[in-house]
Short mmCIF file of C-alpha atoms in Angstrom, two decimals:
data_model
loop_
_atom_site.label_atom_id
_atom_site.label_comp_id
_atom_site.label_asym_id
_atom_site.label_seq_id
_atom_site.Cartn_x
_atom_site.Cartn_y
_atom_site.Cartn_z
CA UNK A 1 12.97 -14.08 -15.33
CA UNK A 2 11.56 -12.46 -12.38
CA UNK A 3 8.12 -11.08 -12.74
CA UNK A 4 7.70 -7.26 -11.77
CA UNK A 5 5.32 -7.82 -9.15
CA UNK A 6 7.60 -10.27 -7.44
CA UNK A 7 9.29 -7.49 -5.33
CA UNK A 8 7.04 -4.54 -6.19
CA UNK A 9 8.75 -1.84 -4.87
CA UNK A 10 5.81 0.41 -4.83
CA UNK A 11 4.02 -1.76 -2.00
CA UNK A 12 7.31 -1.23 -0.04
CA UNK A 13 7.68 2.22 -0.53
CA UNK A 14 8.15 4.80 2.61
CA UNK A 15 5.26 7.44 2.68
CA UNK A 16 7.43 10.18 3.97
CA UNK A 17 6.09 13.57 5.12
CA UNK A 18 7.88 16.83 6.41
CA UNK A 19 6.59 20.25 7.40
CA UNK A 20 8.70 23.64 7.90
CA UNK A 21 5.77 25.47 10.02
CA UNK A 22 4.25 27.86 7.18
CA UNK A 23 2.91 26.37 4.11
CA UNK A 24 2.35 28.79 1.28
CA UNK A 25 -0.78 28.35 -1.28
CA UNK A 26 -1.15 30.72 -3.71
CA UNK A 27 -1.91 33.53 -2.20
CA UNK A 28 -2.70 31.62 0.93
CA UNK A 29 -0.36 31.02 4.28
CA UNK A 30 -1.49 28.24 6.72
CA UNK A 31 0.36 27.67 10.19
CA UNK A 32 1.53 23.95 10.02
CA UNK A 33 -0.04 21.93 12.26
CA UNK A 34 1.95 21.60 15.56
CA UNK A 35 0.65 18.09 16.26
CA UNK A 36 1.97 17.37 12.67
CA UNK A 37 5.51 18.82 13.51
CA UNK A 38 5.68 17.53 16.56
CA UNK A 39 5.37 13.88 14.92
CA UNK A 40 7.95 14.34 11.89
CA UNK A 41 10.70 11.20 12.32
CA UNK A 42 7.82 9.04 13.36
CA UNK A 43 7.70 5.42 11.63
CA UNK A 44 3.91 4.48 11.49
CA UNK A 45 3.29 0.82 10.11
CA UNK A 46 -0.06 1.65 8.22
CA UNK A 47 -0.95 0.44 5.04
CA UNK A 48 -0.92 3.65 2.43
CA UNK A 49 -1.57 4.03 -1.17
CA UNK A 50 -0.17 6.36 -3.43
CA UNK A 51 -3.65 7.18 -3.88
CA UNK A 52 -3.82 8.83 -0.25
CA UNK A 53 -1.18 11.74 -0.77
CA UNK A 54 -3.82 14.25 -2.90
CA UNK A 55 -6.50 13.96 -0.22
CA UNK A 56 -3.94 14.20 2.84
CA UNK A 57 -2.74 17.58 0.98
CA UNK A 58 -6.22 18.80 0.27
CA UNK A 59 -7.24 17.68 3.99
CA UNK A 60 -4.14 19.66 5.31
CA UNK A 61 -4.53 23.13 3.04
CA UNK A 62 -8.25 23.07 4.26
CA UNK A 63 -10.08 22.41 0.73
CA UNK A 64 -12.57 19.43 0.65
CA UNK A 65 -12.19 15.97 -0.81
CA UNK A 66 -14.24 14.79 -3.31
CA UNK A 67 -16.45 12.41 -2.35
CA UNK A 68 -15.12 9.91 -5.75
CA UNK A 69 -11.80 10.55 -4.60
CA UNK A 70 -10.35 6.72 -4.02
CA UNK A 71 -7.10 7.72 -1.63
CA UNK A 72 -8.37 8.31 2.27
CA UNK A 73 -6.37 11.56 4.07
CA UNK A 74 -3.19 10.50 6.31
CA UNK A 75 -3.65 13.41 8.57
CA UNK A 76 -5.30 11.63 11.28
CA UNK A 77 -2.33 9.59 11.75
CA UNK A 78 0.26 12.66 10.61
CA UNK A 79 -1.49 14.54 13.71
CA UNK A 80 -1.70 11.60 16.17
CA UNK A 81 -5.13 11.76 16.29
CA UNK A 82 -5.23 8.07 15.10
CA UNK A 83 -2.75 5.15 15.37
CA UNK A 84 0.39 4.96 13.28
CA UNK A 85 -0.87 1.44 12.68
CA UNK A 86 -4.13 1.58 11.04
CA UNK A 87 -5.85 3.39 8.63
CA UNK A 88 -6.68 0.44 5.75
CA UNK A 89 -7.75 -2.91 5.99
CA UNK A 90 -5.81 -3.72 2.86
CA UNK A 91 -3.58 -2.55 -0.27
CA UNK A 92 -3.77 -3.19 -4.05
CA UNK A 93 -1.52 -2.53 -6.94
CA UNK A 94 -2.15 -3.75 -10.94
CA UNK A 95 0.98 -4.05 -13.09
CA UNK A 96 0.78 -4.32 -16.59
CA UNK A 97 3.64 -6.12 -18.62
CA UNK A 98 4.16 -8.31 -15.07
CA UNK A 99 6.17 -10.60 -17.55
CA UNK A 100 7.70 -9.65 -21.06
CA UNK A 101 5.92 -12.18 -22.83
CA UNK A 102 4.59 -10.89 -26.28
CA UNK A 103 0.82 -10.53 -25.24
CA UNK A 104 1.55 -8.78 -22.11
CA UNK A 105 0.35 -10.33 -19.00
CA UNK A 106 -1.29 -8.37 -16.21
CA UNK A 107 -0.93 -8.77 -12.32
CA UNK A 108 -2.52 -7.95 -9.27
CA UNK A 109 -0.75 -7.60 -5.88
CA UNK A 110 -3.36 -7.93 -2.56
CA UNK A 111 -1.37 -7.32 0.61
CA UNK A 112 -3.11 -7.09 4.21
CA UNK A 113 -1.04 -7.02 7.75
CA UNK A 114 -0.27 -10.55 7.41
CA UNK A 115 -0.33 -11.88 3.70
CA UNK A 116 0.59 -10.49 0.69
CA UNK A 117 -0.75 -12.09 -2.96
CA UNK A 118 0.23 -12.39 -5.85
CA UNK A 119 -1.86 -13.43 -9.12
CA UNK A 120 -0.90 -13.35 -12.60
CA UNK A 121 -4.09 -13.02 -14.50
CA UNK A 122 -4.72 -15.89 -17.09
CA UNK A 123 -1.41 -17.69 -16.64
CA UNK A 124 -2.81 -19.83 -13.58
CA UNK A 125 0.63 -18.68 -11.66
CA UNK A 126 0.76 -16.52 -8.56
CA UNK A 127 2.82 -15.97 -5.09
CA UNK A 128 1.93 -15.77 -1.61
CA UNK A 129 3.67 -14.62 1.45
CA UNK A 130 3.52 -14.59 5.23
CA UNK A 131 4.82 -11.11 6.07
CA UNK A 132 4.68 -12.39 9.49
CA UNK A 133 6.91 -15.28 8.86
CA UNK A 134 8.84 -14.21 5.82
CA UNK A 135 8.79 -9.99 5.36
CA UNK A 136 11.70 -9.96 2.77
CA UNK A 137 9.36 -13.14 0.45
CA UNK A 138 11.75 -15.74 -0.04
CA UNK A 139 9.36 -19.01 0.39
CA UNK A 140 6.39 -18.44 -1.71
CA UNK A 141 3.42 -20.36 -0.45
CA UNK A 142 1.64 -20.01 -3.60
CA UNK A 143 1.97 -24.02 -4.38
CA UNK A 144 1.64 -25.46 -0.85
CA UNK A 145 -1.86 -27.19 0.18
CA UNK A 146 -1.82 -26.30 3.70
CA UNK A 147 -1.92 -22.61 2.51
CA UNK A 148 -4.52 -22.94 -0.45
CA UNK A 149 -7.64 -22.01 2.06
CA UNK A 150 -5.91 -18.99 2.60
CA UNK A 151 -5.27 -18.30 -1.06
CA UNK A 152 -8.57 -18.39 -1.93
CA UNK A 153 -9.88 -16.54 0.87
CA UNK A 154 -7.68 -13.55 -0.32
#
Protein backbone atom coordinates (compact mmCIF):
# COMPACT_ATOMS: atom_id res chain seq x y z
CA UNK A 1 0.00 0.00 0.00
CA UNK A 2 1.48 3.22 -0.90
CA UNK A 3 0.96 6.00 1.52
CA UNK A 4 -0.62 9.31 0.00
CA UNK A 5 2.15 11.43 0.82
CA UNK A 6 4.57 9.16 -0.93
CA UNK A 7 4.14 11.02 -4.31
CA UNK A 8 2.04 13.99 -3.16
CA UNK A 9 1.04 15.44 -6.13
CA UNK A 10 0.19 18.71 -4.62
CA UNK A 11 4.02 19.47 -3.79
CA UNK A 12 4.59 18.79 -7.55
CA UNK A 13 1.99 20.74 -8.85
CA UNK A 14 2.67 23.62 -11.69
CA UNK A 15 1.60 27.14 -10.37
CA UNK A 16 0.47 28.35 -13.72
CA UNK A 17 -0.53 31.96 -14.44
CA UNK A 18 -1.92 33.74 -17.67
CA UNK A 19 -3.07 37.27 -18.35
CA UNK A 20 -5.19 38.62 -21.50
CA UNK A 21 -4.20 42.50 -20.85
CA UNK A 22 -7.59 43.79 -19.13
CA UNK A 23 -8.74 42.21 -16.04
CA UNK A 24 -12.31 42.98 -15.10
CA UNK A 25 -13.41 43.38 -11.20
CA UNK A 26 -16.67 44.17 -10.59
CA UNK A 27 -17.15 47.21 -11.72
CA UNK A 28 -13.44 47.70 -11.92
CA UNK A 29 -10.94 47.38 -15.19
CA UNK A 30 -7.14 47.18 -14.47
CA UNK A 31 -4.49 47.21 -17.43
CA UNK A 32 -2.49 43.90 -16.93
CA UNK A 33 0.75 44.38 -16.04
CA UNK A 34 3.11 44.42 -19.10
CA UNK A 35 6.06 43.06 -17.14
CA UNK A 36 3.56 40.25 -16.19
CA UNK A 37 2.65 39.56 -19.94
CA UNK A 38 5.75 39.89 -21.09
CA UNK A 39 6.84 36.84 -18.73
CA UNK A 40 3.79 34.35 -19.48
CA UNK A 41 5.59 30.78 -20.74
CA UNK A 42 8.25 31.40 -18.17
CA UNK A 43 9.22 28.22 -15.93
CA UNK A 44 10.38 29.70 -12.51
CA UNK A 45 11.73 26.93 -10.03
CA UNK A 46 10.38 28.61 -6.73
CA UNK A 47 8.87 26.92 -4.05
CA UNK A 48 4.88 27.99 -3.96
CA UNK A 49 2.03 27.06 -1.84
CA UNK A 50 -1.40 26.88 -2.69
CA UNK A 51 -1.63 29.27 0.00
CA UNK A 52 0.12 32.08 -2.22
CA UNK A 53 -2.56 32.34 -5.13
CA UNK A 54 -5.28 34.68 -2.90
CA UNK A 55 -2.58 37.19 -1.96
CA UNK A 56 -0.87 37.20 -5.57
CA UNK A 57 -4.61 38.04 -6.84
CA UNK A 58 -5.29 40.59 -4.17
CA UNK A 59 -1.59 42.02 -4.76
CA UNK A 60 -2.37 42.16 -8.59
CA UNK A 61 -6.20 43.80 -8.42
CA UNK A 62 -4.57 46.45 -6.03
CA UNK A 63 -6.51 45.52 -2.62
CA UNK A 64 -4.26 44.86 0.48
CA UNK A 65 -3.27 41.61 2.13
CA UNK A 66 -4.06 40.90 5.40
CA UNK A 67 -1.45 40.95 7.55
CA UNK A 68 -2.71 36.97 9.06
CA UNK A 69 -2.82 36.00 5.62
CA UNK A 70 -0.25 32.76 5.56
CA UNK A 71 0.36 32.61 1.46
CA UNK A 72 3.18 35.44 0.37
CA UNK A 73 2.16 37.32 -3.28
CA UNK A 74 3.95 35.72 -6.51
CA UNK A 75 3.93 38.97 -8.29
CA UNK A 76 7.40 39.87 -7.66
CA UNK A 77 8.50 36.95 -9.51
CA UNK A 78 5.24 37.08 -12.13
CA UNK A 79 6.74 40.74 -12.92
CA UNK A 80 10.48 39.89 -12.89
CA UNK A 81 11.08 42.04 -10.26
CA UNK A 82 12.51 39.03 -8.27
CA UNK A 83 14.09 35.69 -9.33
CA UNK A 84 12.07 32.84 -10.74
CA UNK A 85 14.04 30.87 -8.18
CA UNK A 86 13.29 32.14 -4.84
CA UNK A 87 10.63 33.34 -2.95
CA UNK A 88 10.45 30.54 0.18
CA UNK A 89 12.91 28.94 2.12
CA UNK A 90 10.70 25.90 2.39
CA UNK A 91 7.19 24.07 1.70
CA UNK A 92 4.75 22.09 3.92
CA UNK A 93 1.74 20.00 3.29
CA UNK A 94 -0.42 17.79 6.18
CA UNK A 95 -2.43 14.84 4.84
CA UNK A 96 -4.88 13.24 6.79
CA UNK A 97 -5.81 9.46 6.15
CA UNK A 98 -1.84 9.19 4.81
CA UNK A 99 -2.64 5.37 5.23
CA UNK A 100 -6.18 3.62 5.37
CA UNK A 101 -5.62 2.14 8.56
CA UNK A 102 -8.81 2.30 10.83
CA UNK A 103 -7.57 5.18 13.20
CA UNK A 104 -6.42 7.32 10.47
CA UNK A 105 -2.87 8.30 10.47
CA UNK A 106 -1.69 11.81 9.73
CA UNK A 107 1.45 13.01 7.69
CA UNK A 108 3.55 15.82 7.18
CA UNK A 109 5.58 16.51 4.00
CA UNK A 110 8.78 19.22 4.58
CA UNK A 111 10.44 19.88 1.24
CA UNK A 112 13.34 22.60 0.80
CA UNK A 113 15.62 22.99 -2.59
CA UNK A 114 17.43 19.96 -1.77
CA UNK A 115 15.46 17.46 0.56
CA UNK A 116 12.13 16.58 0.79
CA UNK A 117 10.61 14.67 4.20
CA UNK A 118 8.43 12.64 4.93
CA UNK A 119 6.97 11.71 8.56
CA UNK A 120 4.10 9.70 9.46
CA UNK A 121 3.03 10.95 12.81
CA UNK A 122 2.96 8.21 15.60
CA UNK A 123 3.84 5.25 13.39
CA UNK A 124 7.75 5.90 13.79
CA UNK A 125 7.88 5.54 9.71
CA UNK A 126 8.85 8.31 7.32
CA UNK A 127 10.78 8.99 3.80
CA UNK A 128 13.46 11.16 2.75
CA UNK A 129 14.75 12.28 -0.54
CA UNK A 130 17.63 14.02 -2.27
CA UNK A 131 15.86 16.04 -4.97
CA UNK A 132 19.28 16.73 -6.05
CA UNK A 133 20.21 13.16 -6.48
CA UNK A 134 16.88 11.47 -6.93
CA UNK A 135 13.90 14.22 -8.18
CA UNK A 136 11.40 11.44 -9.26
CA UNK A 137 12.04 9.58 -5.12
CA UNK A 138 12.87 6.19 -5.85
CA UNK A 139 15.68 5.50 -2.97
CA UNK A 140 14.25 6.69 0.20
CA UNK A 141 16.94 7.63 2.65
CA UNK A 142 14.64 7.53 5.47
CA UNK A 143 16.51 4.24 7.04
CA UNK A 144 20.14 4.96 6.11
CA UNK A 145 22.63 6.23 9.02
CA UNK A 146 24.74 8.35 6.96
CA UNK A 147 21.55 10.45 6.28
CA UNK A 148 19.97 10.43 9.91
CA UNK A 149 21.85 13.97 10.84
CA UNK A 150 20.07 15.29 8.11
CA UNK A 151 16.74 13.81 9.12
CA UNK A 152 16.73 15.28 12.21
CA UNK A 153 17.93 18.52 11.22
CA UNK A 154 14.77 18.81 8.97
Amino acid sequence: MKPALANIESALAPAIAAAAGVLRVGESILEADAAALALLGVRAEALVELTDITPTLLDFVGLPIPEQMQGRSLRPILTGAAPPHEHRDFVRTECYAAFDLPNGTFGTMYRDRRWKLIVYHGLGIGELYDMEADPHEFDSLWDSPEHQPIKTSL
